[in-house]
mmCIF file of C-alpha atoms and ligand atoms in Angstrom:
data_model
loop_
_atom_site.group_PDB
_atom_site.id
_atom_site.type_symbol
_atom_site.label_atom_id
_atom_site.label_comp_id
_atom_site.label_asym_id
_atom_site.label_seq_id
_atom_site.Cartn_x
_atom_site.Cartn_y
_atom_site.Cartn_z
ATOM 1 C CA UNK K 83 0.000 0.000 0.000
ATOM 2 C CA UNK K 84 1.417 3.418 -0.905
ATOM 3 C CA UNK K 85 1.424 6.390 1.430
ATOM 4 C CA UNK K 86 -1.325 7.859 -0.756
ATOM 5 C CA UNK K 87 -3.566 4.839 -0.464
ATOM 6 C CA UNK K 88 -3.328 4.927 3.326
ATOM 7 C CA UNK K 89 -5.672 7.879 3.376
ATOM 8 C CA UNK K 90 -7.928 6.171 0.842
ATOM 9 C CA UNK K 91 -7.879 3.152 3.072
ATOM 10 C CA UNK K 92 -8.897 5.256 6.071
ATOM 11 C CA UNK K 93 -12.106 6.023 4.233
ATOM 12 C CA UNK K 94 -12.985 2.369 4.368
ATOM 13 C CA UNK K 95 -12.657 2.219 8.149
ATOM 14 C CA UNK K 96 -15.701 2.578 10.380
ATOM 15 C CA UNK K 97 -16.842 6.151 10.963
ATOM 16 C CA UNK K 98 -13.571 8.022 11.113
ATOM 17 C CA UNK K 99 -13.137 11.665 10.327
ATOM 18 C CA UNK K 100 -10.489 11.580 7.642
ATOM 19 C CA UNK K 101 -7.692 13.862 8.848
ATOM 20 C CA UNK K 102 -6.559 15.671 5.715
ATOM 21 C CA UNK K 103 -4.847 17.910 8.228
ATOM 22 C CA UNK K 104 -2.133 15.474 9.305
ATOM 23 C CA UNK K 105 0.374 15.268 6.412
ATOM 24 C CA UNK K 106 3.305 17.622 6.979
ATOM 25 C CA UNK K 107 2.386 18.322 10.605
ATOM 26 C CA UNK K 108 4.599 17.979 13.682
ATOM 27 C CA UNK K 109 3.572 15.795 16.629
ATOM 28 C CA UNK K 110 5.012 17.398 19.745
ATOM 29 C CA UNK K 111 2.004 16.957 22.021
ATOM 30 C CA UNK K 112 -1.060 14.736 22.092
ATOM 31 C CA UNK K 113 -2.950 17.990 22.515
ATOM 32 C CA UNK K 114 -1.974 18.851 18.909
ATOM 33 C CA UNK K 115 -4.369 16.107 17.746
ATOM 34 C CA UNK K 116 -8.115 16.477 17.342
ATOM 35 C CA UNK K 117 -10.456 13.669 18.387
ATOM 36 C CA UNK K 118 -10.823 12.573 14.747
ATOM 37 C CA UNK K 119 -7.054 12.543 14.228
ATOM 38 C CA UNK K 120 -6.498 10.583 17.434
ATOM 39 C CA UNK K 121 -9.122 7.979 16.518
ATOM 40 C CA UNK K 122 -7.655 7.737 13.032
ATOM 41 C CA UNK K 123 -4.161 7.021 14.360
ATOM 42 C CA UNK K 124 -5.456 4.325 16.706
ATOM 43 C CA UNK K 125 -7.533 2.684 13.981
ATOM 44 C CA UNK K 126 -4.676 2.813 11.487
ATOM 45 C CA UNK K 127 -2.269 1.331 14.044
ATOM 46 C CA UNK K 128 -4.660 -1.570 14.641
ATOM 47 C CA UNK K 129 -4.983 -2.150 10.927
ATOM 48 C CA UNK K 130 -1.192 -2.091 10.524
ATOM 49 C CA UNK K 131 -0.833 -4.552 13.378
ATOM 50 C CA UNK K 132 -3.392 -6.910 11.813
ATOM 51 C CA UNK K 133 -2.098 -6.594 8.229
ATOM 52 C CA UNK K 134 1.556 -5.480 8.320
ATOM 53 C CA UNK K 135 2.251 -6.755 4.799
ATOM 54 C CA UNK K 136 -0.298 -4.305 3.319
ATOM 55 C CA UNK K 137 1.990 -1.440 4.326
ATOM 56 C CA UNK K 138 5.334 -2.951 3.345
ATOM 57 C CA UNK K 139 6.299 -0.383 0.709
ATOM 58 C CA UNK K 140 4.294 2.583 2.010
ATOM 59 C CA UNK K 141 7.387 4.625 2.878
ATOM 60 C CA UNK K 142 9.719 3.205 0.240
ATOM 61 C CA UNK K 143 12.765 5.414 -0.186
ATOM 62 C CA UNK K 144 11.910 7.694 2.737
ATOM 63 C CA UNK K 145 14.303 8.483 5.569
ATOM 64 C CA UNK K 146 13.673 9.220 9.232
ATOM 65 C CA UNK K 147 16.408 10.629 11.416
ATOM 66 C CA UNK K 148 16.174 9.700 15.085
ATOM 67 C CA UNK K 149 17.948 12.141 17.324
ATOM 68 C CA UNK K 150 18.567 11.171 20.950
ATOM 69 C CA UNK K 151 19.756 13.313 23.851
ATOM 70 C CA UNK K 152 18.847 10.532 26.318
ATOM 71 C CA UNK K 153 19.079 6.719 26.348
ATOM 72 C CA UNK K 154 16.375 4.510 24.816
ATOM 73 C CA UNK K 155 15.520 0.888 24.135
ATOM 74 C CA UNK K 156 11.894 0.897 22.957
ATOM 75 C CA UNK K 157 11.766 4.225 21.138
ATOM 76 C CA UNK K 158 14.948 3.661 19.182
ATOM 77 C CA UNK K 159 14.238 0.075 18.185
ATOM 78 C CA UNK K 160 10.556 0.591 17.329
ATOM 79 C CA UNK K 161 11.186 3.628 15.136
ATOM 80 C CA UNK K 162 14.064 1.894 13.319
ATOM 81 C CA UNK K 163 12.199 -1.388 12.869
ATOM 82 C CA UNK K 164 9.013 0.487 11.937
ATOM 83 C CA UNK K 165 10.684 2.491 9.179
ATOM 84 C CA UNK K 166 12.279 -0.703 7.832
ATOM 85 C CA UNK K 167 8.938 -2.524 7.816
ATOM 86 C CA UNK K 168 7.422 0.378 5.848
ATOM 87 C CA UNK K 169 10.164 0.187 3.215
ATOM 88 C CA UNK K 170 12.105 3.210 4.455
ATOM 89 C CA UNK K 171 15.178 3.662 6.597
ATOM 90 C CA UNK K 172 16.163 5.335 9.842
ATOM 91 C CA UNK K 173 19.417 7.036 10.769
ATOM 92 C CA UNK K 174 20.283 7.084 14.469
ATOM 93 C CA UNK K 175 22.078 10.097 15.925
ATOM 94 C CA UNK K 176 23.357 9.724 19.483
ATOM 95 C CA UNK K 177 23.802 12.626 21.939
ATOM 96 C CA UNK K 178 27.533 12.927 21.224
ATOM 97 C CA UNK K 179 26.980 13.166 17.482
ATOM 98 C CA UNK K 180 24.697 16.204 17.367
ATOM 99 C CA UNK K 181 25.269 18.304 20.493
ATOM 100 C CA UNK K 182 21.899 19.984 20.016
ATOM 101 C CA UNK K 183 22.363 23.697 20.793
ATOM 102 C CA UNK K 184 25.983 23.158 21.841
ATOM 103 C CA UNK K 185 27.921 21.935 18.833
ATOM 104 C CA UNK K 186 25.421 23.658 16.581
ATOM 105 C CA UNK K 187 22.383 25.934 17.004
ATOM 106 C CA UNK K 188 19.106 24.018 17.109
ATOM 107 C CA UNK K 189 17.776 25.948 14.128
ATOM 108 C CA UNK K 190 20.815 24.962 12.071
ATOM 109 C CA UNK K 191 20.341 21.293 12.962
ATOM 110 C CA UNK K 192 16.689 21.590 11.859
ATOM 111 C CA UNK K 193 17.518 23.425 8.619
ATOM 112 C CA UNK K 194 20.238 20.938 7.664
ATOM 113 C CA UNK K 195 18.177 17.851 8.412
ATOM 114 C CA UNK K 196 15.209 19.275 6.490
ATOM 115 C CA UNK K 197 17.318 19.234 3.320
ATOM 116 C CA UNK K 198 18.098 15.523 3.566
ATOM 117 C CA UNK K 199 15.440 13.559 5.400
ATOM 118 C CA UNK K 200 11.650 13.172 5.361
ATOM 119 C CA UNK K 201 10.992 13.325 9.109
ATOM 120 C CA UNK K 202 12.776 13.866 12.420
ATOM 121 C CA UNK K 203 12.101 11.985 15.626
ATOM 122 C CA UNK K 204 13.707 13.674 18.614
ATOM 123 C CA UNK K 205 14.125 12.693 22.265
ATOM 124 C CA UNK K 206 15.257 15.759 24.182
ATOM 125 C CA UNK K 207 15.681 17.068 27.709
ATOM 126 C CA UNK K 208 13.833 20.321 27.141
ATOM 127 C CA UNK K 209 10.447 20.535 25.455
ATOM 128 C CA UNK K 210 11.365 24.118 24.478
ATOM 129 C CA UNK K 211 14.285 22.723 22.442
ATOM 130 C CA UNK K 212 11.898 20.378 20.654
ATOM 131 C CA UNK K 213 9.584 23.276 19.843
ATOM 132 C CA UNK K 214 12.574 25.238 18.524
ATOM 133 C CA UNK K 215 13.598 22.272 16.360
ATOM 134 C CA UNK K 216 10.066 22.016 14.955
ATOM 135 C CA UNK K 217 9.830 25.766 14.337
ATOM 136 C CA UNK K 218 12.814 25.603 12.002
ATOM 137 C CA UNK K 219 12.134 22.219 10.390
ATOM 138 C CA UNK K 220 10.438 21.880 7.021
ATOM 139 C CA UNK K 221 9.774 18.186 7.689
ATOM 140 C CA UNK K 222 7.558 16.689 10.420
ATOM 141 C CA UNK K 223 9.121 16.522 13.885
ATOM 142 C CA UNK K 224 7.867 13.751 16.196
ATOM 143 C CA UNK K 225 8.333 13.945 19.959
ATOM 144 C CA UNK K 226 10.099 10.771 21.084
ATOM 145 C CA UNK K 227 9.944 12.025 24.732
ATOM 146 C CA UNK K 228 10.698 15.404 26.239
ATOM 147 C CA UNK K 229 10.648 16.568 29.847
ATOM 148 C CA UNK K 230 6.992 17.544 29.266
ATOM 149 C CA UNK K 231 5.357 14.866 27.096
ATOM 150 C CA UNK K 232 5.670 11.411 25.557
ATOM 151 C CA UNK K 233 2.895 11.317 22.927
ATOM 152 C CA UNK K 234 3.927 8.097 21.124
ATOM 153 C CA UNK K 235 3.819 6.299 24.453
ATOM 154 C CA UNK K 236 0.363 7.567 25.418
ATOM 155 C CA UNK K 237 -1.165 6.785 22.026
ATOM 156 C CA UNK K 238 0.279 3.263 22.048
ATOM 157 C CA UNK K 239 -0.973 2.828 25.615
ATOM 158 C CA UNK K 240 -4.539 3.770 24.759
ATOM 159 C CA UNK K 241 -4.421 1.396 21.797
ATOM 160 C CA UNK K 242 -3.342 -1.316 24.259
ATOM 161 C CA UNK K 243 -6.198 -0.469 26.617
ATOM 162 C CA UNK K 244 -8.708 -0.645 23.758
ATOM 163 C CA UNK K 245 -7.369 -4.098 22.868
ATOM 164 C CA UNK K 246 -7.800 -5.328 26.439
ATOM 165 C CA UNK K 247 -10.970 -3.494 27.489
ATOM 166 C CA UNK K 248 -12.795 -3.152 24.167
ATOM 167 C CA UNK K 249 -13.473 0.564 24.555
ATOM 168 C CA UNK K 250 -12.209 3.596 26.465
ATOM 169 C CA UNK K 251 -15.341 5.635 27.008
ATOM 170 C CA UNK K 252 -16.491 5.261 30.601
ATOM 171 C CA UNK K 253 -13.392 3.285 31.631
ATOM 172 C CA UNK K 254 -11.015 4.486 34.363
ATOM 173 C CA UNK K 255 -7.235 4.647 34.310
ATOM 174 C CA UNK K 256 -5.467 5.170 37.644
ATOM 175 C CA UNK K 257 -2.028 6.776 37.664
ATOM 176 C CA UNK K 258 0.116 6.241 40.767
ATOM 177 C CA UNK K 259 3.440 8.050 41.167
ATOM 178 C CA UNK K 260 5.108 11.088 39.647
ATOM 179 C CA UNK K 261 3.171 13.794 37.768
ATOM 180 C CA UNK K 262 5.502 13.501 34.797
ATOM 181 C CA UNK K 263 5.810 13.611 30.991
ATOM 182 C CA UNK K 264 4.048 10.287 30.366
ATOM 183 C CA UNK K 265 1.147 11.349 32.596
ATOM 184 C CA UNK K 266 0.768 14.649 30.742
ATOM 185 C CA UNK K 267 0.358 12.856 27.415
ATOM 186 C CA UNK K 268 -2.019 10.314 28.956
ATOM 187 C CA UNK K 269 -4.168 13.118 30.389
ATOM 188 C CA UNK K 270 -4.457 14.759 26.973
ATOM 189 C CA UNK K 271 -5.131 11.453 25.186
ATOM 190 C CA UNK K 272 -7.736 10.322 27.685
ATOM 191 C CA UNK K 273 -9.486 13.672 27.559
ATOM 192 C CA UNK K 274 -9.829 13.286 23.788
ATOM 193 C CA UNK K 275 -11.116 9.729 24.007
ATOM 194 C CA UNK K 276 -13.437 9.883 27.026
ATOM 195 C CA UNK K 277 -11.307 7.818 29.409
ATOM 196 C CA UNK K 278 -11.617 8.882 33.073
ATOM 197 C CA UNK K 279 -8.397 9.370 35.029
ATOM 198 C CA UNK K 280 -7.615 9.173 38.727
ATOM 199 C CA UNK K 281 -4.167 10.489 39.566
ATOM 200 C CA UNK K 282 -2.387 9.820 42.874
ATOM 201 C CA UNK K 283 0.848 11.755 43.399
ATOM 202 C CA UNK K 284 2.630 13.169 46.430
ATOM 203 C CA UNK K 285 1.473 16.790 46.927
ATOM 204 C CA UNK K 286 4.788 18.218 45.677
ATOM 205 C CA UNK K 287 4.854 16.111 42.472
ATOM 206 C CA UNK K 288 1.563 17.036 40.828
ATOM 207 C CA UNK K 289 1.183 17.107 37.049
ATOM 208 C CA UNK K 290 1.476 20.468 35.302
ATOM 209 C CA UNK K 291 -1.351 22.881 36.241
ATOM 210 C CA UNK K 292 -1.426 23.966 32.593
ATOM 211 C CA UNK K 293 -2.092 20.418 31.386
ATOM 212 C CA UNK K 294 -4.735 19.875 34.064
ATOM 213 C CA UNK K 295 -6.492 23.171 33.365
ATOM 214 C CA UNK K 296 -6.525 22.540 29.614
ATOM 215 C CA UNK K 297 -7.816 19.000 30.013
ATOM 216 C CA UNK K 298 -10.551 19.932 32.471
ATOM 217 C CA UNK K 299 -11.606 22.884 30.305
ATOM 218 C CA UNK K 300 -11.926 20.466 27.377
ATOM 219 C CA UNK K 301 -14.112 18.031 29.328
ATOM 220 C CA UNK K 302 -11.468 15.736 30.835
ATOM 221 C CA UNK K 303 -12.651 13.789 33.886
ATOM 222 C CA UNK K 304 -9.692 13.793 36.235
ATOM 223 C CA UNK K 305 -9.617 13.117 39.948
ATOM 224 C CA UNK K 306 -6.482 14.257 41.816
ATOM 225 C CA UNK K 307 -5.561 12.672 45.130
ATOM 226 C CA UNK K 308 -2.548 11.934 47.312
ATOM 227 C CA UNK K 309 -3.982 8.524 48.214
ATOM 228 C CA UNK K 310 -3.010 5.634 45.887
ATOM 229 C CA UNK K 311 -5.844 3.462 47.239
ATOM 230 C CA UNK K 312 -8.446 6.088 46.422
ATOM 231 C CA UNK K 313 -7.056 6.318 42.882
ATOM 232 C CA UNK K 314 -6.992 2.598 42.138
ATOM 233 C CA UNK K 315 -10.265 1.370 43.722
ATOM 234 C CA UNK K 316 -12.358 -0.110 40.909
ATOM 235 C CA UNK K 317 -10.027 1.201 38.153
ATOM 236 C CA UNK K 318 -9.728 -0.692 34.872
ATOM 237 C CA UNK K 319 -5.954 -0.246 34.849
ATOM 238 C CA UNK K 320 -3.258 0.965 37.212
ATOM 239 C CA UNK K 321 -0.327 2.778 35.575
ATOM 240 C CA UNK K 322 2.977 3.780 37.108
ATOM 241 C CA UNK K 323 6.343 5.052 35.904
ATOM 242 C CA UNK K 324 9.806 5.595 37.369
ATOM 243 C CA UNK K 325 10.012 7.937 40.342
ATOM 244 C CA UNK K 326 12.976 9.837 38.850
ATOM 245 C CA UNK K 327 12.803 10.429 35.117
ATOM 246 C CA UNK K 328 15.836 10.767 32.861
ATOM 247 C CA UNK K 329 17.501 14.053 33.763
ATOM 248 C CA UNK K 330 16.352 13.870 37.423
ATOM 249 C CA UNK K 331 19.045 11.433 38.579
ATOM 250 C CA UNK K 332 20.341 13.895 41.214
ATOM 251 C CA UNK K 333 16.916 13.815 42.907
ATOM 252 C CA UNK K 334 16.657 10.014 42.878
ATOM 253 C CA UNK K 335 17.369 9.435 46.591
ATOM 254 C CA UNK K 336 14.959 12.125 47.812
ATOM 255 C CA UNK K 337 12.298 10.889 45.441
ATOM 256 C CA UNK K 338 12.763 7.270 46.535
ATOM 257 C CA UNK K 339 11.861 8.292 50.105
ATOM 258 C CA UNK K 340 8.874 10.464 49.127
ATOM 259 C CA UNK K 341 7.418 7.979 46.658
ATOM 260 C CA UNK K 342 7.736 4.830 48.794
ATOM 261 C CA UNK K 343 3.997 4.846 49.726
ATOM 262 C CA UNK K 344 3.201 4.981 46.000
ATOM 263 C CA UNK K 345 4.748 1.617 45.119
ATOM 264 C CA UNK K 346 2.449 -0.562 43.005
ATOM 265 C CA UNK K 347 2.560 -3.913 44.798
ATOM 266 C CA UNK K 348 0.220 -6.846 45.232
ATOM 267 C CA UNK K 349 -1.616 -5.125 48.112
ATOM 268 C CA UNK K 350 -2.381 -2.088 45.948
ATOM 269 C CA UNK K 351 -3.499 -4.254 43.011
ATOM 270 C CA UNK K 352 -5.701 -6.148 45.441
ATOM 271 C CA UNK K 353 -7.223 -2.833 46.543
ATOM 272 C CA UNK K 354 -7.843 -1.997 42.870
ATOM 273 C CA UNK K 355 -9.921 -5.131 42.299
ATOM 274 C CA UNK K 356 -9.684 -8.152 39.991
ATOM 275 C CA UNK K 357 -10.591 -6.158 36.845
ATOM 276 C CA UNK K 358 -7.503 -3.954 37.109
ATOM 277 C CA UNK K 359 -4.675 -4.414 34.632
ATOM 278 C CA UNK K 360 -1.142 -3.184 35.331
ATOM 279 C CA UNK K 361 0.581 -0.753 32.955
ATOM 280 C CA UNK K 362 4.067 0.803 32.799
ATOM 281 C CA UNK K 363 5.784 2.617 29.946
ATOM 282 C CA UNK K 364 9.127 0.951 30.855
ATOM 283 C CA UNK K 365 11.943 0.921 31.700
ATOM 284 C CA UNK K 366 10.763 -0.203 35.148
ATOM 285 C CA UNK K 367 12.808 0.008 38.301
ATOM 286 C CA UNK K 368 11.685 -3.290 39.804
ATOM 287 C CA UNK K 369 11.488 -3.045 43.578
ATOM 288 C CA UNK K 370 10.919 0.731 43.507
ATOM 289 C CA UNK K 371 7.734 1.896 41.776
ATOM 290 C CA UNK K 372 6.602 -1.680 41.044
ATOM 291 C CA UNK K 373 7.338 -5.093 42.515
ATOM 292 C CA UNK K 374 8.450 -8.133 40.545
ATOM 293 C CA UNK K 375 5.202 -9.864 41.477
ATOM 294 C CA UNK K 376 3.066 -7.198 39.800
ATOM 295 C CA UNK K 377 5.355 -6.764 36.769
ATOM 296 C CA UNK K 378 5.355 -10.500 36.102
ATOM 297 C CA UNK K 379 1.708 -11.155 36.979
ATOM 298 C CA UNK K 380 -1.005 -12.112 34.452
ATOM 299 C CA UNK K 381 -2.551 -8.653 34.975
ATOM 300 C CA UNK K 382 0.572 -6.973 33.585
ATOM 301 C CA UNK K 383 0.225 -5.738 29.989
ATOM 302 C CA UNK K 384 3.538 -3.899 29.881
ATOM 303 C CA UNK K 385 4.956 -5.893 26.976
ATOM 304 C CA UNK K 386 1.764 -5.361 24.953
ATOM 305 C CA UNK K 387 2.317 -1.642 25.535
ATOM 306 C CA UNK K 388 5.909 -1.991 24.339
ATOM 307 C CA UNK K 389 4.829 -3.925 21.233
ATOM 308 C CA UNK K 390 2.198 -1.344 20.354
ATOM 309 C CA UNK K 391 4.814 1.414 20.267
ATOM 310 C CA UNK K 392 5.846 -0.166 16.960
ATOM 311 C CA UNK K 393 2.361 -0.157 15.438
ATOM 312 C CA UNK K 394 1.283 3.291 16.612
ATOM 313 C CA UNK K 395 4.533 4.869 15.424
ATOM 314 C CA UNK K 396 4.151 3.279 11.994
ATOM 315 C CA UNK K 397 0.682 4.851 11.878
ATOM 316 C CA UNK K 398 2.102 8.224 12.960
ATOM 317 C CA UNK K 399 4.819 8.071 10.300
ATOM 318 C CA UNK K 400 2.326 7.146 7.573
ATOM 319 C CA UNK K 401 -0.045 9.901 8.636
ATOM 320 C CA UNK K 402 2.491 12.717 8.994
ATOM 321 C CA UNK K 403 4.808 12.155 6.068
ATOM 322 C CA UNK K 404 3.524 14.097 3.068
ATOM 323 C CA UNK K 405 3.140 12.155 -0.136
ATOM 324 C CA UNK K 406 6.397 11.799 -2.078
HETATM 325 N N1 LIG D 273 8.991 3.744 27.046
HETATM 326 C C1 LIG D 273 10.038 4.222 26.384
HETATM 327 O O1 LIG D 273 9.981 5.292 25.741
HETATM 328 O O2 LIG D 273 11.152 3.440 26.459
HETATM 329 P P1 LIG D 273 12.630 3.856 26.055
HETATM 330 O O3 LIG D 273 13.061 4.946 27.006
HETATM 331 O O4 LIG D 273 13.448 2.608 26.183
HETATM 332 O O5 LIG D 273 12.615 4.371 24.636
HETATM 333 N N1 LIG D 274 9.211 9.354 32.696
HETATM 334 C C1 LIG D 274 10.245 8.557 32.109
HETATM 335 C C2 LIG D 274 9.726 7.837 30.905
HETATM 336 C C3 LIG D 274 10.708 6.950 30.205
HETATM 337 C C4 LIG D 274 10.145 6.312 28.974
HETATM 338 C C5 LIG D 274 11.427 9.436 31.742
HETATM 339 O O1 LIG D 274 11.209 10.540 31.235
HETATM 340 O O2 LIG D 274 12.558 9.027 31.978
#
């Protein structure tokens, strides 16, 4: 299937608003996506997962550059494998190779890359740097994690929840831990798709007030609490992430003390109820935010989440890359 016929194909899917708006766009935040665009990406990802061969040549001859300021397993491998499966290629640039804003101004990196490649995936420390990169790029820039958001993760996660729960509307996702980048993207994605959220963080580690205000203004149903048990009771899934994100290593010891009551262990999953699945974006720090028992239990869908990063990112690449 060619990149062109992907949009034609979308017409054949159940009632989806066809997003003519996506080609050529950046994806820095889940909030950039409308409801129709979000549903389209999820539906396309499911179709790609079911029929990967139909999309084998869709990005033939196209190149993605993946630019990393931080380490990665899932994001790097899934973008590289995904581009290969779509008939294109990916070029990996490690932190030492680019020196974003140090060896070279961010706008010069963006202007150079725009002359050679079809899209840029960037994992950066500062979301402002990502926005600067996008401002000066003529090709789509995809957020592969910043200090503020992780949109590919959240979209893949909601796809995973749909697979396990059948629908999102009226379901509840409990977040337990740090009010971080992954949570911000999940709040935006769930607001779009009608998933309720209950968020338990220590008082000093709340999610961004700007994200909360935007989501609530747009109809998001979000309960904030400092009590993990209140958040998880009756939830359809319990999600946690590391207590110290990449770039916060100096705070790790302080955070380990503050977050101890927020560990997702068998007792907390018991309090959630038998319907509750366990989710984590990974990498997990086993023994800190989650125990081995929960990670390795039948309720854990963490490797389904990891697999779906591949499918959702293929959908994102197909949707954003303009036709050749
Ligand atoms: N979840 C995720 O983005 O994993 P990596 O940091 O390994 O890419
Ligand atoms: N919150 C974590 C997510 C890793 C995928 C971090 O930013 O390090």
